[in-house]
Short mmCIF file of C-alpha atoms and ligand atoms in Angstrom, two decimals:
data_model
loop_
_atom_site.label_atom_id
_atom_site.label_comp_id
_atom_site.label_asym_id
_atom_site.label_seq_id
_atom_site.Cartn_x
_atom_site.Cartn_y
_atom_site.Cartn_z
CA MET A 649 60.37 -28.73 -19.88
CA ALA A 650 58.70 -31.83 -21.27
CA PRO A 651 59.23 -32.06 -25.06
CA ASN A 652 55.52 -32.58 -25.63
CA ALA A 653 54.47 -29.64 -23.45
CA VAL A 654 51.10 -28.18 -24.46
CA ASN A 655 49.98 -24.66 -23.60
CA GLN A 656 46.22 -24.52 -23.30
CA ALA A 657 44.75 -21.04 -22.97
CA ALA A 658 41.26 -19.72 -22.29
CA ILE A 659 40.75 -17.08 -24.98
CA LEU A 660 38.22 -14.24 -24.84
CA VAL A 661 37.34 -13.41 -28.43
CA ALA A 662 34.72 -10.69 -27.87
CA GLN A 663 32.93 -8.88 -25.07
CA GLY A 664 30.49 -11.22 -23.34
CA ALA A 665 31.60 -14.30 -25.27
CA ASP A 666 32.27 -17.55 -23.42
CA MET A 667 35.90 -18.54 -23.09
CA VAL A 668 37.27 -20.64 -25.96
CA VAL A 669 40.11 -23.11 -25.30
CA GLU A 670 42.99 -22.89 -27.75
CA GLU A 671 46.54 -24.14 -27.90
CA ARG A 672 49.33 -21.57 -27.91
CA LEU A 673 53.07 -21.90 -28.29
CA VAL A 674 55.00 -22.32 -25.05
CA PRO A 675 56.95 -19.03 -24.77
CA SER A 676 60.64 -18.72 -23.87
CA PRO A 677 61.73 -16.49 -20.98
CA GLY A 678 63.76 -13.42 -21.82
CA PRO A 679 66.01 -11.38 -19.49
CA ASP A 680 64.49 -10.99 -16.00
CA GLU A 681 61.76 -13.49 -16.86
CA VAL A 682 60.80 -16.99 -15.75
CA LEU A 683 58.55 -19.53 -17.45
CA ILE A 684 55.97 -20.95 -15.04
CA ARG A 685 53.89 -24.09 -15.56
CA ASN A 686 50.67 -23.15 -13.78
CA ARG A 687 49.18 -25.61 -11.29
CA ALA A 688 46.41 -23.35 -10.02
CA VAL A 689 45.07 -19.96 -11.11
CA GLY A 690 42.85 -17.76 -8.94
CA VAL A 691 39.76 -15.89 -10.18
CA ASN A 692 38.85 -12.31 -9.24
CA PRO A 693 35.70 -10.22 -9.67
CA ALA A 694 37.68 -8.23 -12.26
CA ASP A 695 37.76 -11.31 -14.47
CA TRP A 696 33.99 -11.48 -14.92
CA LYS A 697 33.79 -7.69 -15.27
CA ARG A 698 36.46 -7.81 -17.96
CA GLN A 699 34.76 -10.69 -19.74
CA ARG A 700 31.17 -9.44 -19.54
CA GLU A 701 31.57 -5.66 -19.51
CA GLY A 702 34.78 -5.27 -21.48
CA LEU A 703 36.37 -3.53 -18.49
CA LEU A 704 39.92 -2.46 -19.33
CA ILE A 705 40.10 -4.71 -22.40
CA PRO A 706 42.38 -3.05 -24.97
CA PHE A 707 41.92 -5.59 -27.79
CA TYR A 708 40.42 -8.97 -28.77
CA PRO A 709 41.21 -11.83 -28.80
CA ILE A 710 42.77 -11.57 -25.36
CA ILE A 711 43.74 -13.74 -22.39
CA ILE A 712 42.89 -12.50 -18.91
CA GLY A 713 43.60 -13.82 -15.40
CA THR A 714 46.18 -12.58 -12.92
CA ASP A 715 46.74 -14.91 -9.95
CA CYS A 716 49.09 -17.76 -10.83
CA SER A 717 50.75 -20.51 -8.89
CA GLY A 718 52.99 -23.24 -10.26
CA VAL A 719 56.48 -24.49 -10.94
CA ILE A 720 59.28 -22.65 -12.69
CA GLU A 721 60.18 -24.57 -15.84
CA ALA A 722 62.89 -22.31 -17.29
CA VAL A 723 64.61 -19.03 -16.46
CA GLY A 724 65.84 -16.14 -18.60
CA PRO A 725 69.55 -15.66 -19.37
CA ASN A 726 70.40 -13.35 -16.43
CA VAL A 727 68.15 -14.90 -13.78
CA THR A 728 70.01 -16.17 -10.72
CA THR A 729 67.55 -15.90 -7.83
CA ARG A 730 64.97 -18.39 -9.16
CA LYS A 731 65.62 -21.81 -10.72
CA PRO A 732 63.70 -24.53 -12.53
CA GLY A 733 61.71 -26.56 -10.01
CA ASP A 734 61.00 -23.63 -7.68
CA ARG A 735 57.36 -23.52 -6.51
CA VAL A 736 56.09 -19.95 -6.85
CA CYS A 737 53.05 -17.78 -7.03
CA ALA A 738 53.10 -14.91 -9.49
CA TYR A 739 51.12 -11.87 -10.50
CA ALA A 740 50.46 -12.27 -14.23
CA ASP A 741 51.00 -8.72 -15.39
CA ALA A 742 49.27 -8.82 -18.80
CA PHE A 743 46.61 -6.58 -17.26
CA TYR A 744 49.30 -3.92 -17.21
CA SER A 745 51.91 -5.00 -19.77
CA GLN A 746 49.31 -6.24 -22.31
CA LYS A 747 51.62 -9.11 -23.28
CA LEU A 748 49.55 -12.26 -23.90
CA ASP A 749 52.39 -14.54 -22.80
CA HIS A 750 52.11 -12.82 -19.38
CA ALA A 751 48.38 -13.53 -18.95
CA GLY A 752 47.15 -15.96 -16.30
CA PHE A 753 44.54 -18.26 -17.79
CA GLN A 754 46.91 -20.56 -19.65
CA THR A 755 49.16 -23.50 -18.82
CA TYR A 756 52.49 -21.72 -19.32
CA ILE A 757 53.07 -18.05 -18.50
CA LEU A 758 56.03 -15.73 -18.51
CA SER A 759 56.51 -13.61 -15.40
CA ASN A 760 58.96 -10.95 -14.39
CA ILE A 761 61.23 -12.56 -11.83
CA HIS A 762 60.47 -9.78 -9.35
CA ASP A 763 56.75 -10.60 -9.44
CA THR A 764 57.22 -14.16 -8.18
CA ALA A 765 57.20 -15.31 -4.56
CA VAL A 766 58.61 -18.66 -3.56
CA LEU A 767 55.94 -20.84 -1.93
CA PRO A 768 57.20 -22.60 1.17
CA ASP A 769 56.30 -26.29 1.60
CA ASN A 770 53.45 -25.44 3.98
CA VAL A 771 51.63 -23.50 1.21
CA SER A 772 49.84 -25.42 -1.58
CA PHE A 773 49.50 -24.30 -5.17
CA TYR A 774 45.81 -23.68 -4.51
CA GLN A 775 46.70 -21.37 -1.63
CA GLY A 776 49.38 -19.66 -3.71
CA ALA A 777 46.75 -18.82 -6.34
CA THR A 778 44.69 -16.93 -3.76
CA LEU A 779 47.44 -14.39 -3.09
CA PRO A 780 48.69 -12.03 -5.83
CA THR A 781 45.76 -9.68 -6.51
CA ALA A 782 44.54 -9.61 -2.91
CA ILE A 783 47.98 -8.76 -1.59
CA ALA A 784 48.65 -6.14 -4.25
CA THR A 785 45.35 -4.45 -3.55
CA GLY A 786 45.80 -4.57 0.21
CA ALA A 787 49.34 -3.20 -0.01
CA ALA A 788 48.28 -0.44 -2.40
CA ALA A 789 45.34 0.49 -0.15
CA LEU A 790 47.39 0.77 3.01
CA PHE A 791 50.75 2.04 1.85
CA GLU A 792 49.85 4.07 -1.24
CA THR A 793 46.21 5.24 -0.95
CA LEU A 794 46.09 5.72 2.84
CA LYS A 795 49.83 6.43 3.13
CA LEU A 796 50.09 4.38 6.33
CA PRO A 797 53.62 3.72 7.55
CA LEU A 798 55.12 0.53 6.19
CA PRO A 799 56.15 -2.26 8.50
CA SER A 800 59.29 -1.17 10.32
CA GLU A 801 61.43 -3.62 8.37
CA PHE A 802 60.77 -1.75 5.16
CA SER A 803 63.02 1.16 6.09
CA THR A 804 65.95 -1.10 6.95
CA ASN A 805 66.58 -2.94 3.75
CA PRO A 806 66.51 -5.92 3.49
CA PRO A 807 63.24 -6.54 5.30
CA THR A 808 62.97 -9.44 7.68
CA SER A 809 59.92 -10.92 9.26
CA GLY A 810 58.80 -12.58 12.40
CA SER A 811 59.74 -9.84 14.87
CA LYS A 812 57.42 -9.21 17.74
CA SER A 813 56.96 -5.58 16.70
CA MET A 814 55.38 -6.69 13.42
CA SER A 815 52.93 -9.05 15.04
CA ALA A 816 51.84 -6.78 17.83
CA SER A 817 48.89 -4.46 17.19
CA PRO A 818 49.32 -1.45 19.42
CA GLY A 819 48.96 1.11 16.63
CA PRO A 820 46.16 3.19 15.11
CA ILE A 821 42.89 1.54 14.17
CA LEU A 822 42.43 0.47 10.58
CA LEU A 823 38.88 -0.46 9.71
CA VAL A 824 38.46 -2.93 6.85
CA TRP A 825 34.88 -2.93 5.64
CA GLY A 826 34.21 -6.42 4.22
CA GLY A 827 36.90 -8.45 5.97
CA ALA A 828 35.73 -11.78 4.52
CA SER A 829 36.41 -10.69 0.94
CA SER A 830 39.72 -11.75 -0.60
CA VAL A 831 40.96 -8.16 -0.56
CA GLY A 832 39.66 -7.76 2.98
CA MET A 833 41.45 -10.85 4.32
CA ALA A 834 44.75 -9.73 2.81
CA THR A 835 44.32 -6.16 4.01
CA ILE A 836 43.57 -7.25 7.58
CA GLN A 837 46.79 -9.21 7.71
CA LEU A 838 48.99 -6.57 6.07
CA ALA A 839 47.58 -3.93 8.41
CA ARG A 840 48.20 -6.14 11.42
CA LEU A 841 51.78 -6.76 10.24
CA ALA A 842 52.19 -2.99 9.82
CA GLY A 843 51.25 -2.52 13.46
CA CYS A 844 47.63 -1.40 13.13
CA THR A 845 44.81 -2.45 15.41
CA VAL A 846 42.39 -3.97 12.93
CA TYR A 847 38.60 -3.63 13.06
CA THR A 848 36.46 -5.25 10.39
CA THR A 849 32.92 -6.16 9.32
CA ALA A 850 31.70 -9.54 8.08
CA SER A 851 28.83 -11.96 8.40
CA ARG A 852 28.76 -13.84 11.67
CA LYS A 853 30.00 -17.14 10.24
CA HIS A 854 33.39 -15.50 9.49
CA HIS A 855 33.93 -13.77 12.83
CA ALA A 856 36.00 -16.51 14.49
CA TYR A 857 38.28 -16.91 11.47
CA LEU A 858 38.90 -13.19 11.04
CA SER A 859 39.70 -12.62 14.70
CA GLU A 860 41.38 -15.87 15.75
CA GLU A 861 43.24 -16.73 12.53
CA LEU A 862 43.87 -13.35 10.91
CA GLY A 863 44.16 -11.18 14.00
CA ALA A 864 41.32 -8.68 13.67
CA LYS A 865 40.66 -7.22 17.10
CA VAL A 866 37.02 -6.26 16.57
CA VAL A 867 34.64 -7.91 14.11
CA VAL A 868 31.10 -6.59 13.68
CA ASP A 869 28.26 -8.08 11.63
CA TYR A 870 27.72 -5.73 8.69
CA ARG A 871 24.04 -6.68 8.61
CA SER A 872 23.48 -5.37 12.13
CA PRO A 873 21.33 -2.22 12.09
CA THR A 874 23.73 -0.74 14.65
CA VAL A 875 26.95 -1.69 12.83
CA VAL A 876 28.27 1.89 12.76
CA ASP A 877 27.50 2.51 16.42
CA GLU A 878 29.10 -0.79 17.42
CA LEU A 879 32.36 0.06 15.64
CA VAL A 880 32.45 3.58 17.07
CA ALA A 881 31.73 2.34 20.59
CA ALA A 882 34.46 -0.29 20.38
CA ALA A 883 37.04 2.37 19.43
CA GLN A 884 35.81 4.72 22.15
CA ARG A 885 36.15 1.96 24.75
CA GLU A 886 39.83 1.68 23.71
CA GLY A 887 40.25 5.45 23.86
CA LYS A 888 41.12 5.44 20.15
CA GLU A 889 39.83 7.02 16.95
CA ILE A 890 39.01 5.46 13.60
CA LEU A 891 40.67 7.72 11.04
CA HIS A 892 41.46 5.18 8.30
CA VAL A 893 39.08 2.85 6.47
CA VAL A 894 39.64 0.46 3.56
CA ASP A 895 36.21 -0.28 2.11
CA ALA A 896 36.96 -3.57 0.36
CA ILE A 897 33.37 -3.78 -0.96
CA SER A 898 32.56 -0.15 -1.93
CA THR A 899 28.86 -0.32 -2.68
CA VAL A 900 26.66 2.69 -1.98
CA GLU A 901 25.65 1.16 1.35
CA THR A 902 29.16 0.23 2.52
CA LEU A 903 30.59 3.60 1.47
CA ALA A 904 27.85 5.47 3.31
CA ASN A 905 28.55 3.40 6.44
CA SER A 906 32.31 3.88 6.13
CA VAL A 907 31.83 7.63 5.83
CA GLU A 908 29.52 7.63 8.84
CA VAL A 909 32.14 5.91 10.98
CA LEU A 910 34.88 8.33 9.95
CA ALA A 911 32.62 11.36 10.38
CA LYS A 912 32.15 10.44 14.07
CA PHE A 913 35.87 11.01 14.61
CA ARG A 914 36.33 14.16 12.55
CA ARG A 915 37.60 16.96 14.72
CA GLU A 916 36.58 20.56 13.97
CA GLY A 917 39.62 22.48 12.72
CA ALA A 918 41.88 19.41 12.51
CA GLU A 919 44.30 19.73 9.62
CA ALA A 920 44.33 16.08 8.58
CA LYS A 921 41.04 14.64 7.35
CA PRO A 922 40.01 11.04 8.07
CA LYS A 923 40.83 8.86 5.03
CA LEU A 924 38.75 6.38 3.09
CA ALA A 925 40.22 4.00 0.48
CA THR A 926 37.63 2.59 -1.93
CA VAL A 927 38.08 -0.36 -4.29
CA GLN A 928 35.52 0.97 -6.75
CA PRO A 929 35.00 4.45 -8.22
CA TRP A 930 32.84 6.73 -6.07
CA PRO A 931 29.14 6.36 -7.11
CA GLU A 932 28.65 10.07 -7.73
CA LYS A 933 25.06 9.79 -8.91
CA GLN A 934 23.91 7.99 -5.76
CA LEU A 935 26.16 9.39 -3.05
CA VAL A 936 27.51 12.87 -2.44
CA LEU A 937 31.29 12.87 -2.07
CA PRO A 938 31.87 13.96 1.55
CA ARG A 939 34.00 17.07 1.93
CA GLU A 940 35.12 16.29 5.44
CA ILE A 941 36.69 12.94 4.44
CA GLU A 942 39.62 12.32 2.09
CA VAL A 943 38.44 9.70 -0.37
CA ALA A 944 40.66 7.94 -2.91
CA MET A 945 40.30 4.81 -4.98
CA VAL A 946 42.85 2.00 -4.61
CA ARG A 947 44.72 0.84 -7.71
CA GLY A 948 46.26 -2.57 -7.04
CA ASP A 949 48.24 -2.31 -10.25
CA VAL A 950 50.44 0.51 -8.86
CA LEU A 951 52.74 -2.29 -7.73
CA TRP A 952 53.58 -2.80 -11.39
CA HIS A 953 54.43 0.82 -12.17
CA SER A 954 54.52 3.76 -9.73
CA ARG A 955 55.01 1.64 -6.57
CA ARG A 956 57.45 -1.00 -7.80
CA ASP A 957 59.14 -0.60 -4.41
CA LEU A 958 56.16 -2.37 -2.80
CA ALA A 959 56.29 -5.29 -5.24
CA LEU A 960 60.04 -5.64 -4.79
CA TRP A 961 59.69 -5.56 -1.04
CA LEU A 962 56.99 -8.26 -1.07
CA TYR A 963 58.40 -10.50 -3.82
CA ARG A 964 62.09 -9.92 -4.59
CA ASP A 965 63.06 -9.45 -0.95
CA GLU A 966 61.15 -12.62 -0.01
CA THR A 967 59.01 -10.78 2.55
CA LEU A 968 55.86 -12.64 1.47
CA ALA A 969 57.69 -15.98 1.36
CA LYS A 970 58.89 -15.47 4.94
CA TRP A 971 55.46 -14.44 6.17
CA LEU A 972 53.94 -17.53 4.54
CA GLN A 973 56.54 -19.83 6.01
CA SER A 974 56.14 -18.41 9.53
CA GLY A 975 52.36 -18.39 9.27
CA GLU A 976 52.22 -14.61 9.86
CA PHE A 977 50.33 -14.29 6.59
CA LYS A 978 47.66 -16.90 5.83
CA PRO A 979 46.36 -17.52 2.30
CA SER A 980 42.58 -17.31 2.22
CA PRO A 981 40.25 -20.33 2.15
CA TYR A 982 39.52 -21.50 -1.38
CA ARG A 983 37.21 -23.60 -3.55
CA VAL A 984 38.68 -25.66 -6.42
CA VAL A 985 37.28 -25.83 -9.95
CA LYS A 986 38.89 -28.52 -12.08
CA GLY A 987 39.67 -28.54 -15.77
CA GLY A 988 42.47 -26.02 -16.43
CA ALA A 989 41.60 -23.80 -19.41
CA ALA A 990 38.32 -25.69 -19.83
CA GLY A 991 37.35 -24.81 -16.25
CA VAL A 992 37.87 -21.05 -16.57
CA GLN A 993 34.32 -20.22 -17.65
CA GLU A 994 32.74 -22.24 -14.82
CA ALA A 995 35.07 -20.57 -12.31
CA ILE A 996 34.35 -17.06 -13.58
CA ASP A 997 30.60 -17.74 -13.45
CA ILE A 998 30.86 -18.86 -9.80
CA VAL A 999 32.70 -15.64 -8.87
CA ALA A 1000 30.17 -13.55 -10.77
CA LYS A 1001 27.32 -15.10 -8.74
CA GLY A 1002 29.14 -14.16 -5.51
CA VAL A 1003 31.36 -16.05 -3.10
CA SER A 1004 31.58 -15.92 0.70
CA GLY A 1005 34.91 -15.97 2.48
CA GLU A 1006 36.77 -17.97 -0.16
CA LYS A 1007 38.68 -17.61 -3.37
CA VAL A 1008 37.83 -19.68 -6.44
CA VAL A 1009 40.95 -21.35 -7.85
CA ILE A 1010 41.20 -23.39 -11.04
CA GLU A 1011 43.26 -26.57 -10.91
CA TRP A 1012 45.60 -26.67 -13.89
N1 NAP B 1100 40.67 -1.24 -7.13
C1 NAP B 1100 41.40 -2.36 -7.27
O1 NAP B 1100 42.60 -2.28 -7.60
C2 NAP B 1100 40.78 -3.68 -6.96
C3 NAP B 1100 41.57 -4.82 -6.94
C4 NAP B 1100 40.98 -6.03 -6.60
C5 NAP B 1100 39.62 -6.09 -6.33
N2 NAP B 1100 38.89 -4.95 -6.43
C6 NAP B 1100 37.46 -4.98 -6.12
O2 NAP B 1100 37.34 -5.24 -4.73
C7 NAP B 1100 36.09 -5.87 -4.46
C8 NAP B 1100 36.35 -7.08 -3.62
O3 NAP B 1100 37.03 -8.05 -4.39
P1 NAP B 1100 37.28 -9.49 -3.73
O4 NAP B 1100 37.89 -10.36 -4.75
O5 NAP B 1100 37.96 -9.29 -2.47
O6 NAP B 1100 35.75 -9.89 -3.46
P2 NAP B 1100 35.12 -11.24 -2.97
O7 NAP B 1100 36.10 -12.05 -2.20
O8 NAP B 1100 34.44 -11.88 -4.12
O9 NAP B 1100 33.99 -10.65 -1.98
C9 NAP B 1100 33.06 -11.51 -1.41
C10 NAP B 1100 32.88 -11.12 0.05
O10 NAP B 1100 32.29 -9.80 0.11
C11 NAP B 1100 31.66 -9.71 1.34
N3 NAP B 1100 30.60 -8.70 1.31
C12 NAP B 1100 29.63 -8.55 0.38
N4 NAP B 1100 28.83 -7.51 0.73
C13 NAP B 1100 29.31 -7.00 1.87
C14 NAP B 1100 28.90 -5.91 2.72
N5 NAP B 1100 27.83 -5.18 2.43
N6 NAP B 1100 29.63 -5.65 3.81
C15 NAP B 1100 30.71 -6.42 4.13
N7 NAP B 1100 31.14 -7.46 3.37
C16 NAP B 1100 30.44 -7.76 2.26
C17 NAP B 1100 31.06 -11.06 1.59
O11 NAP B 1100 31.17 -11.25 2.97
P3 NAP B 1100 30.30 -12.28 3.77
O12 NAP B 1100 30.73 -13.61 3.28
O13 NAP B 1100 30.72 -11.99 5.20
O14 NAP B 1100 28.87 -11.99 3.51
C18 NAP B 1100 31.96 -12.03 0.79
O15 NAP B 1100 32.72 -12.87 1.62
C19 NAP B 1100 35.49 -6.17 -5.84
O16 NAP B 1100 34.57 -5.13 -6.15
C20 NAP B 1100 36.66 -6.07 -6.76
O17 NAP B 1100 36.30 -5.77 -8.10
C21 NAP B 1100 39.43 -3.76 -6.71
#
């Protein structure tokens, strides 16, 4: 590490306050940890909700931000599988661990070694910063909330990638409502890799990307007045049912539509109910919770506690790195905001206004 290294952090001092840039000490990695010099940090809707609404903020002043991408500068005493100079993306786990040195919006962060993925040369730091939260949420939705079978490699440790069976999509239909969202784009690809036939909804301008680049088989315009009927008809033409939905938007309107699709395939007397994974709590005051559908909210952070196996599979076992290298998993499009810690507020404000088919990443 350069002797004059400076750690600039965007600090949130109170609910609703603008970010303040402050210098912090550069931390030293302990056992199982690496020190990363961020080069790009991604922004999520949770960041503006945490800043403006105080969502899941345990104390002030605090540093938020989760999606990091950069170069390993130093490794902890027992670390052998990562080394200084490695290009990685990392999930900054302060959201869960509440350790400020593990928070994303600063120049230097500490990360658990098992929450870092090596970035192959074909993936930029900007692209790396689009990945961690979207992948965690997609993996939690599919393999924890919906309990879909994992890609076949998972059961035969260590996982490998690139087999034809992972890329083919002969399996059950998984509908991703909101495929152009960051969570949606990651979920489409994880589901495809897990063998699902993926249906999704998005505005028309994203249809070619979601089908040709990410592998969704059916893409329907969510603004179409017949969106539900179009999805149902497409499944019926294939002789298949839609029994699993990830609603990556989860507004009253999208939830009602997701329920309507699933209800069309509910069979009287069937033991298993169709399943709906939401990314937001169910809006109880506006929408009656359907009894005929199993509804559960996704928690992306399960990868950092109850489903460590998923994080280890994706990161430690290099599954994500292999998918990125082979092109089986594509980082989402992105827009760059410059300025490092000084650019955090601008980037958060852009995400709060709403983005379309891209992640906002801060150049650091
Ligand atoms: N529960 C969890 O653990 C967890 C974790 C991460 C995120 N989340 C939540 O998941 C949601 C998505 O996050 P994100 O970062 O993926 O969002 P995002 O990328 O900012 O979402 C923007 C996209 O949403 C799409 N969209 C908006 N309204 C839609 C509708 N009615 N139908 C279909 N698509 C629609 C837009 O598509 P078009 O461009 O096609 O219009 C746009 O591309 C947020 O509410 C976030 O807070 C939850």
